[in-house]
mmCIF file of C-alpha atoms in Angstrom:
data_model
loop_
_atom_site.group_PDB
_atom_site.id
_atom_site.type_symbol
_atom_site.label_atom_id
_atom_site.label_comp_id
_atom_site.label_asym_id
_atom_site.label_seq_id
_atom_site.Cartn_x
_atom_site.Cartn_y
_atom_site.Cartn_z
ATOM 1 C CA MET A 1 0.000 0.000 0.000
ATOM 2 C CA LYS A 2 1.087 3.552 -0.605
ATOM 3 C CA GLY A 3 -0.463 6.995 -0.622
ATOM 4 C CA ILE A 4 -2.491 8.985 1.881
ATOM 5 C CA GLN A 5 -5.549 7.080 3.088
ATOM 6 C CA ARG A 6 -8.537 9.070 4.326
ATOM 7 C CA VAL A 7 -10.701 7.410 6.982
ATOM 8 C CA ILE A 8 -14.107 8.489 8.286
ATOM 9 C CA VAL A 9 -15.695 6.418 11.059
ATOM 10 C CA SER A 10 -19.065 7.507 12.431
ATOM 11 C CA ASN A 11 -22.307 6.568 14.138
ATOM 12 C CA LYS A 12 -25.162 8.718 15.434
ATOM 13 C CA ARG A 13 -23.114 9.897 18.381
ATOM 14 C CA VAL A 14 -19.519 10.371 17.294
ATOM 15 C CA LYS A 15 -17.436 10.872 14.182
ATOM 16 C CA TYR A 16 -13.723 10.398 13.557
ATOM 17 C CA GLN A 17 -12.062 11.829 10.475
ATOM 18 C CA PHE A 18 -8.350 11.565 9.773
ATOM 19 C CA GLU A 19 -5.689 10.776 7.190
ATOM 20 C CA ILE A 20 -3.004 8.110 7.423
ATOM 21 C CA CYS A 21 0.191 8.952 5.563
ATOM 22 C CA ARG A 22 2.549 6.062 6.342
ATOM 23 C CA ASN A 23 2.583 2.372 7.157
ATOM 24 C CA LEU A 24 2.983 3.003 10.903
ATOM 25 C CA THR A 25 0.787 5.395 12.875
ATOM 26 C CA VAL A 26 0.687 5.539 16.677
ATOM 27 C CA ILE A 27 -2.143 7.057 18.727
ATOM 28 C CA ARG A 28 -1.126 8.167 22.213
ATOM 29 C CA GLY A 29 -2.985 9.828 25.059
ATOM 30 C CA ASP A 30 -4.701 9.185 28.374
ATOM 31 C CA SER A 31 -7.971 7.346 28.899
ATOM 32 C CA ALA A 32 -11.335 8.918 27.997
ATOM 33 C CA THR A 33 -9.947 10.555 24.845
ATOM 34 C CA GLY A 34 -11.825 8.339 22.399
ATOM 35 C CA LYS A 35 -9.061 5.976 21.322
ATOM 36 C CA THR A 36 -10.771 2.752 22.366
ATOM 37 C CA THR A 37 -14.137 3.975 21.082
ATOM 38 C CA LEU A 38 -12.613 4.392 17.627
ATOM 39 C CA ILE A 39 -11.240 0.835 17.621
ATOM 40 C CA GLU A 40 -14.493 -0.623 18.942
ATOM 41 C CA MET A 41 -16.511 1.085 16.206
ATOM 42 C CA ILE A 42 -14.208 -0.250 13.493
ATOM 43 C CA GLY A 43 -14.438 -3.735 14.988
ATOM 44 C CA GLU A 44 -18.230 -3.562 15.131
ATOM 45 C CA PHE A 45 -18.453 -2.536 11.502
ATOM 46 C CA TYR A 46 -16.073 -5.279 10.392
ATOM 47 C CA GLU A 47 -18.096 -7.944 12.223
ATOM 48 C CA ASN A 48 -21.637 -6.733 11.551
ATOM 49 C CA GLY A 49 -21.548 -4.299 8.643
ATOM 50 C CA ALA A 50 -24.557 -1.991 8.344
ATOM 51 C CA ALA A 51 -26.267 -3.743 11.284
ATOM 52 C CA SER A 52 -23.622 -2.248 13.583
ATOM 53 C CA ALA A 53 -25.009 1.281 13.014
ATOM 54 C CA VAL A 54 -21.417 2.292 12.251
ATOM 55 C CA ASN A 55 -20.431 3.785 8.909
ATOM 56 C CA ILE A 56 -16.891 3.687 7.543
ATOM 57 C CA ILE A 57 -15.767 5.597 4.480
ATOM 58 C CA CYS A 58 -12.328 4.518 3.287
ATOM 59 C CA ALA A 59 -10.819 3.269 0.032
ATOM 60 C CA LYS A 60 -9.203 0.409 1.967
ATOM 61 C CA GLU A 61 -10.735 -2.184 4.259
ATOM 62 C CA CYS A 62 -10.320 -1.407 7.964
ATOM 63 C CA TYR A 63 -9.570 -4.376 10.213
ATOM 64 C CA VAL A 64 -9.035 -4.782 13.983
ATOM 65 C CA LEU A 65 -6.237 -7.143 15.082
ATOM 66 C CA SER A 66 -6.233 -8.515 18.627
ATOM 67 C CA GLY A 67 -5.880 -11.547 20.870
ATOM 68 C CA ARG A 68 -3.682 -14.626 21.038
ATOM 69 C CA LYS A 69 -4.290 -15.575 17.412
ATOM 70 C CA TRP A 70 -3.017 -12.281 16.082
ATOM 71 C CA LEU A 71 -0.250 -13.850 13.996
ATOM 72 C CA SER A 72 -2.463 -16.338 12.137
ATOM 73 C CA ASP A 73 -5.154 -13.660 11.713
ATOM 74 C CA LEU A 74 -2.612 -11.203 10.321
ATOM 75 C CA GLN A 75 -1.542 -13.660 7.632
ATOM 76 C CA THR A 76 -5.002 -13.379 6.051
ATOM 77 C CA VAL A 77 -5.033 -9.566 5.910
ATOM 78 C CA ARG A 78 -3.886 -7.869 2.716
ATOM 79 C CA ASP A 79 -3.886 -4.254 1.484
ATOM 80 C CA SER A 80 -5.834 -3.081 4.533
ATOM 81 C CA ILE A 81 -5.590 -0.593 7.377
ATOM 82 C CA VAL A 82 -5.049 -2.629 10.537
ATOM 83 C CA PHE A 83 -6.077 -1.073 13.863
ATOM 84 C CA ILE A 84 -4.742 -2.414 17.167
ATOM 85 C CA ASP A 85 -6.055 -1.276 20.552
ATOM 86 C CA GLU A 86 -3.935 -0.814 23.673
ATOM 87 C CA GLY A 87 -3.602 -3.868 25.872
ATOM 88 C CA ASN A 88 -2.381 -6.086 23.042
ATOM 89 C CA GLU A 89 1.119 -6.744 24.332
ATOM 90 C CA PHE A 90 2.235 -8.443 21.125
ATOM 91 C CA VAL A 91 2.847 -5.031 19.509
ATOM 92 C CA PHE A 92 5.943 -4.622 21.704
ATOM 93 C CA SER A 93 7.525 -7.871 20.521
ATOM 94 C CA ASN A 94 10.192 -8.394 17.902
ATOM 95 C CA GLU A 95 7.947 -11.130 16.498
ATOM 96 C CA PHE A 96 5.275 -8.561 15.670
ATOM 97 C CA ALA A 97 7.808 -6.208 14.093
ATOM 98 C CA ALA A 98 9.111 -9.033 11.907
ATOM 99 C CA ALA A 99 5.577 -10.145 10.975
ATOM 100 C CA ILE A 100 4.478 -6.745 9.658
ATOM 101 C CA LYS A 101 7.767 -5.636 8.108
ATOM 102 C CA ASP A 102 7.111 -6.757 4.533
ATOM 103 C CA THR A 103 3.314 -6.576 4.468
ATOM 104 C CA ASP A 104 1.284 -4.276 2.236
ATOM 105 C CA ASN A 105 -0.907 -3.017 5.084
ATOM 106 C CA TYR A 106 -0.921 0.214 7.059
ATOM 107 C CA TYR A 107 -0.997 -0.142 10.864
ATOM 108 C CA VAL A 108 -2.628 2.189 13.405
ATOM 109 C CA ILE A 109 -1.648 1.285 16.965
ATOM 110 C CA VAL A 110 -3.181 2.689 20.138
ATOM 111 C CA THR A 111 -0.708 2.664 23.014
ATOM 112 C CA ARG A 112 0.255 4.637 26.111
ATOM 113 C CA GLU A 113 3.857 3.456 25.883
ATOM 114 C CA ALA A 114 6.545 3.778 23.241
ATOM 115 C CA ILE A 115 7.134 0.802 20.929
ATOM 116 C CA PRO A 116 10.927 0.535 20.476
ATOM 117 C CA ALA A 117 10.706 -2.430 18.081
ATOM 118 C CA LEU A 118 8.908 -0.334 15.444
ATOM 119 C CA PRO A 119 10.525 2.412 13.309
ATOM 120 C CA TYR A 120 7.663 4.912 13.333
ATOM 121 C CA SER A 121 8.058 8.592 12.551
ATOM 122 C CA VAL A 122 7.922 11.440 15.047
ATOM 123 C CA ASP A 123 5.368 12.986 12.662
ATOM 124 C CA GLU A 124 3.023 9.996 12.893
ATOM 125 C CA VAL A 125 2.404 9.990 16.650
ATOM 126 C CA TYR A 126 -1.048 11.433 17.299
ATOM 127 C CA GLY A 127 -3.599 12.165 19.954
ATOM 128 C CA ILE A 128 -7.363 12.542 19.465
ATOM 129 C CA ARG A 129 -9.213 15.708 20.297
ATOM 130 C CA GLU A 130 -12.829 16.752 20.089
ATOM 131 C CA SER A 131 -13.373 19.772 17.875
ATOM 132 C CA GLY A 132 -17.066 20.448 17.550
ATOM 133 C CA LYS A 133 -20.669 19.306 17.480
ATOM 134 C CA TYR A 134 -22.854 18.472 14.494
ATOM 135 C CA GLY A 135 -26.626 18.634 14.063
ATOM 136 C CA THR A 136 -29.493 17.684 16.317
ATOM 137 C CA LEU A 137 -28.035 14.280 17.069
ATOM 138 C CA LYS A 138 -25.152 16.027 18.833
ATOM 139 C CA GLN A 139 -22.654 14.049 16.876
ATOM 140 C CA THR A 140 -19.124 14.702 18.160
ATOM 141 C CA TYR A 141 -16.460 15.312 15.541
ATOM 142 C CA ASN A 142 -12.997 14.055 16.484
ATOM 143 C CA GLU A 143 -9.717 14.759 14.743
ATOM 144 C CA PHE A 144 -6.139 13.643 15.192
ATOM 145 C CA TYR A 145 -3.401 16.033 16.236
ATOM 146 C CA ARG A 146 0.355 15.496 16.215
ATOM 147 C CA PHE A 147 1.481 14.384 19.645
ATOM 148 C CA TYR A 148 5.023 15.763 19.355
ATOM 149 C CA ALA A 149 4.652 19.105 17.638
ATOM 150 C CA MET A 150 8.114 20.589 17.203
ATOM 151 C CA PRO A 151 8.437 24.208 18.382
ATOM 152 C CA GLU A 152 9.416 26.857 15.890
ATOM 153 C CA ARG A 153 13.094 27.638 16.012
ATOM 154 C CA GLY A 154 13.776 31.235 16.899
ATOM 155 C CA LEU A 155 17.234 32.583 17.613
ATOM 156 C CA PRO A 156 20.288 30.915 16.072
ATOM 157 C CA VAL A 157 21.919 28.143 18.095
ATOM 158 C CA LYS A 158 25.687 27.706 18.310
ATOM 159 C CA PRO A 159 26.229 24.179 19.623
ATOM 160 C CA GLU A 160 28.903 23.238 22.090
ATOM 161 C CA CYS A 161 28.186 19.580 21.426
ATOM 162 C CA VAL A 162 26.444 17.683 18.612
ATOM 163 C CA ILE A 163 25.096 14.167 19.170
ATOM 164 C CA THR A 164 24.169 12.137 16.111
ATOM 165 C CA GLU A 165 22.224 8.902 15.915
ATOM 166 C CA ASP A 166 24.945 6.540 14.699
ATOM 167 C CA SER A 167 28.443 6.369 13.252
ATOM 168 C CA ASN A 168 27.434 6.117 9.595
ATOM 169 C CA ALA A 169 27.487 8.775 6.873
ATOM 170 C CA GLY A 170 25.429 11.316 8.814
ATOM 171 C CA ASN A 171 27.791 11.227 11.780
ATOM 172 C CA GLN A 172 30.817 11.358 9.475
ATOM 173 C CA PHE A 173 29.412 14.459 7.776
ATOM 174 C CA PHE A 174 28.599 16.343 10.964
ATOM 175 C CA SER A 175 31.855 15.233 12.588
ATOM 176 C CA ALA A 176 33.772 16.793 9.688
ATOM 177 C CA ILE A 177 31.793 20.030 10.026
ATOM 178 C CA CYS A 178 32.249 20.102 13.797
ATOM 179 C CA ASP A 179 35.982 19.349 13.609
ATOM 180 C CA LYS A 180 36.492 22.408 11.406
ATOM 181 C CA ASN A 181 34.792 24.565 14.030
ATOM 182 C CA ASN A 182 36.110 23.025 17.265
ATOM 183 C CA ILE A 183 32.731 21.572 18.232
ATOM 184 C CA ARG A 184 32.490 18.233 19.983
ATOM 185 C CA CYS A 185 30.579 15.607 17.948
ATOM 186 C CA ILE A 186 29.468 12.262 19.381
ATOM 187 C CA GLY A 187 27.946 9.284 17.589
ATOM 188 C CA ALA A 188 25.415 7.629 19.886
ATOM 189 C CA GLY A 189 25.653 4.230 18.197
ATOM 190 C CA GLY A 190 21.933 3.920 17.508
ATOM 191 C CA LYS A 191 18.700 5.772 18.234
ATOM 192 C CA SER A 192 18.037 3.846 21.450
ATOM 193 C CA ASN A 193 21.354 5.111 22.866
ATOM 194 C CA ILE A 194 20.704 8.820 22.305
ATOM 195 C CA PHE A 195 18.906 9.400 25.598
ATOM 196 C CA HIS A 196 21.770 7.781 27.530
ATOM 197 C CA GLN A 197 24.383 9.753 25.581
ATOM 198 C CA VAL A 198 22.608 13.069 26.180
ATOM 199 C CA SER A 199 22.232 12.250 29.880
ATOM 200 C CA GLN A 200 25.967 11.604 30.144
ATOM 201 C CA VAL A 201 27.021 15.024 28.860
ATOM 202 C CA LEU A 202 24.343 17.043 30.673
ATOM 203 C CA GLY A 203 25.905 19.059 33.452
ATOM 204 C CA LEU A 204 29.342 18.758 31.845
ATOM 205 C CA ILE A 205 28.393 21.060 28.966
ATOM 206 C CA GLU A 206 26.833 24.466 29.592
ATOM 207 C CA GLY A 207 26.176 25.436 25.992
ATOM 208 C CA PRO A 208 23.602 24.030 23.577
ATOM 209 C CA ILE A 209 23.589 20.286 22.946
ATOM 210 C CA VAL A 210 22.158 19.659 19.472
ATOM 211 C CA VAL A 211 20.692 16.188 18.893
ATOM 212 C CA ILE A 212 20.456 15.154 15.230
ATOM 213 C CA ALA A 213 18.490 11.989 14.451
ATOM 214 C CA ASP A 214 16.371 10.449 11.712
ATOM 215 C CA GLY A 215 12.859 11.675 12.456
ATOM 216 C CA ALA A 216 11.372 9.088 10.069
ATOM 217 C CA ALA A 217 12.074 6.298 12.577
ATOM 218 C CA PHE A 218 12.561 8.141 15.885
ATOM 219 C CA GLY A 219 9.002 8.132 17.256
ATOM 220 C CA ALA A 220 9.623 5.575 20.004
ATOM 221 C CA GLU A 221 12.472 7.628 21.484
ATOM 222 C CA MET A 222 10.699 10.975 21.562
ATOM 223 C CA GLU A 223 8.836 10.947 24.868
ATOM 224 C CA ARG A 224 11.747 10.570 27.252
ATOM 225 C CA LEU A 225 13.960 12.874 25.181
ATOM 226 C CA VAL A 226 11.263 15.573 25.083
ATOM 227 C CA ASN A 227 10.774 15.220 28.840
ATOM 228 C CA LEU A 228 14.525 15.631 29.345
ATOM 229 C CA ALA A 229 14.562 18.701 27.104
ATOM 230 C CA ARG A 230 11.861 20.268 29.282
ATOM 231 C CA LEU A 231 14.186 19.992 32.283
ATOM 232 C CA TRP A 232 17.341 21.119 30.489
ATOM 233 C CA GLU A 233 16.869 24.122 28.243
ATOM 234 C CA ASN A 234 20.181 23.607 26.443
ATOM 235 C CA ILE A 235 18.947 20.464 24.639
ATOM 236 C CA VAL A 236 18.015 21.240 21.031
ATOM 237 C CA LEU A 237 16.432 18.637 18.726
ATOM 238 C CA TYR A 238 16.888 18.557 14.960
ATOM 239 C CA LEU A 239 14.963 15.662 13.425
ATOM 240 C CA PRO A 240 14.869 15.706 9.621
ATOM 241 C CA GLU A 241 13.391 12.626 7.955
ATOM 242 C CA SER A 242 16.953 11.328 7.610
ATOM 243 C CA PHE A 243 20.430 12.489 6.618
ATOM 244 C CA GLU A 244 19.719 11.192 3.116
ATOM 245 C CA TRP A 245 16.551 13.302 3.000
ATOM 246 C CA LEU A 246 18.621 16.345 4.006
ATOM 247 C CA ILE A 247 20.943 15.776 1.054
ATOM 248 C CA LEU A 248 18.074 15.202 -1.375
ATOM 249 C CA HIS A 249 16.236 18.286 -0.114
ATOM 250 C CA SER A 250 19.330 20.490 -0.416
ATOM 251 C CA GLY A 251 19.422 20.278 -4.218
ATOM 252 C CA VAL A 252 23.056 19.175 -4.460
ATOM 253 C CA VAL A 253 21.867 16.211 -6.528
ATOM 254 C CA SER A 254 20.432 17.564 -9.766
ATOM 255 C CA ASP A 255 17.391 15.492 -10.723
ATOM 256 C CA LYS A 256 13.928 16.849 -11.505
ATOM 257 C CA GLU A 257 12.153 13.798 -10.072
ATOM 258 C CA ILE A 258 13.571 14.343 -6.580
ATOM 259 C CA ALA A 259 11.476 17.457 -5.942
ATOM 260 C CA GLU A 260 8.336 15.598 -7.005
ATOM 261 C CA VAL A 261 9.103 12.696 -4.673
ATOM 262 C CA LEU A 262 9.842 14.949 -1.701
ATOM 263 C CA SER A 263 6.630 16.925 -2.163
ATOM 264 C CA ASP A 264 4.433 13.807 -2.304
ATOM 265 C CA THR A 265 6.489 11.079 -0.646
ATOM 266 C CA SER A 266 3.592 8.925 0.559
ATOM 267 C CA ASN A 267 2.645 8.147 -3.044
ATOM 268 C CA TYR A 268 6.116 6.755 -3.757
ATOM 269 C CA VAL A 269 6.768 4.602 -0.679
ATOM 270 C CA GLU A 270 5.330 1.096 -0.986
ATOM 271 C CA SER A 271 4.826 -0.274 2.534
ATOM 272 C CA SER A 272 5.766 -3.825 1.561
ATOM 273 C CA GLU A 273 9.180 -2.621 0.347
ATOM 274 C CA TYR A 274 10.137 -0.019 2.948
ATOM 275 C CA PHE A 275 9.489 -0.429 6.667
ATOM 276 C CA SER A 276 10.347 3.242 7.202
ATOM 277 C CA TRP A 277 10.771 6.302 5.006
ATOM 278 C CA GLU A 278 14.387 6.526 6.124
ATOM 279 C CA ARG A 279 15.126 3.381 4.117
ATOM 280 C CA PHE A 280 13.281 4.777 1.114
ATOM 281 C CA PHE A 281 15.306 8.016 1.114
ATOM 282 C CA THR A 282 18.531 6.020 1.393
ATOM 283 C CA ALA A 283 17.586 3.897 -1.612
ATOM 284 C CA LEU A 284 16.542 6.978 -3.583
ATOM 285 C CA LEU A 285 19.802 8.827 -2.906
ATOM 286 C CA ILE A 286 21.890 5.789 -3.836
ATOM 287 C CA GLU A 287 19.919 5.452 -7.079
ATOM 288 C CA LYS A 288 20.162 9.128 -8.033
ATOM 289 C CA THR A 289 23.924 9.373 -7.383
ATOM 290 C CA ASP A 290 24.947 6.037 -8.892
ATOM 291 C CA GLY A 291 28.044 6.480 -11.052
ATOM 292 C CA SER A 292 28.447 10.184 -10.245
ATOM 293 C CA TYR A 293 31.101 11.963 -8.204
ATOM 294 C CA LEU A 294 28.500 12.166 -5.417
ATOM 295 C CA GLN A 295 27.903 8.401 -5.351
ATOM 296 C CA TYR A 296 26.431 7.714 -1.933
ATOM 297 C CA ALA A 297 27.087 4.895 0.512
ATOM 298 C CA LYS A 298 25.471 4.862 3.941
ATOM 299 C CA ARG A 299 28.292 3.275 5.916
ATOM 300 C CA ARG A 300 31.146 5.363 4.537
ATOM 301 C CA LEU A 301 30.585 8.952 3.471
ATOM 302 C CA ASN A 302 31.839 10.075 0.103
ATOM 303 C CA THR A 303 34.243 12.932 0.970
ATOM 304 C CA SER A 304 32.773 15.017 -1.854
ATOM 305 C CA TYR A 305 29.893 15.845 0.490
ATOM 306 C CA CYS A 306 32.328 17.554 2.878
ATOM 307 C CA ALA A 307 33.620 20.006 0.274
ATOM 308 C CA ASP A 308 32.826 23.548 1.408
ATOM 309 C CA LYS A 309 30.363 24.392 -1.359
ATOM 310 C CA ILE A 310 28.397 21.141 -1.156
ATOM 311 C CA ALA A 311 28.428 21.019 2.649
ATOM 312 C CA GLY A 312 27.226 24.606 2.768
ATOM 313 C CA GLN A 313 24.329 23.784 0.462
ATOM 314 C CA ILE A 314 23.365 20.775 2.597
ATOM 315 C CA LEU A 315 23.455 22.911 5.741
ATOM 316 C CA GLN A 316 21.431 25.790 4.318
ATOM 317 C CA ASP A 317 18.167 24.196 5.479
ATOM 318 C CA ILE A 318 19.390 24.331 9.072
ATOM 319 C CA GLY A 319 20.844 27.805 9.027
ATOM 320 C CA TRP A 320 19.609 28.370 12.573
ATOM 321 C CA ILE A 321 22.410 26.030 13.743
ATOM 322 C CA GLU A 322 25.609 28.056 13.605
ATOM 323 C CA PHE A 323 28.489 25.627 13.056
ATOM 324 C CA GLY A 324 30.934 28.354 12.145
#
């Protein structure tokens, strides 16, 4: 499956209307916010159709996955939007992550806790809010809102320390930039290690600590990092889709199709091929630079990207971070 899927779920009392942009969507929030009601309505419609008094408008079939037989049930579901309510502990398992990795479904998971096994985007973590009333039946209209809305960046930030997600090309690029400007740069060795790495340098560094990670797969790590940033004002988060996205977006690779893909990415990412958009952008950059002087490899950065002109063009999107 690919593309934005619009879903409307309603009965005489309540209405939910939202769009799903990627294969993994997480709904967070406390009780009494309508999360379970949404899942129950979808389940009722799937089991009883029109007799359920629930109406669903969606181009894809909506299915509720639950219980001990989830794995065998999942094997029968194709090209559908799969909803999973909180309380289904299997979503936290590596077995579940492996089972859904190459499927052509989209998944919407209700949970109060992060799901480290799944590479979901910081942009696809939502809450549900009520936003109005309709008609004499007092139908409640509910909409999704982004759970981790990033604040607008104001004044420029001159980092004393930069922490990147891993030791691959992204870290190699920012390490080269930082070395030229006497800024400490640390590779965390994976997204799950970032919180620990930031905690280690807090108190030792007075100036801004800039965390750079792949937002396309960083959703599970956001809560504790955001909570830490609320306590320490010198933590600054920069979460582009990925380092490869940053290069593609900068325009250093001349290809007219790239702009089209970046403006409408959901219509290009097939869920059965790419578990996260980060992997898609990596594949796209490798394809578009194949055989050129900018030929890209994720594990070892082509030094051409560190040349002053090209590096400057890559960094222009994050001009609020002053490396120089």
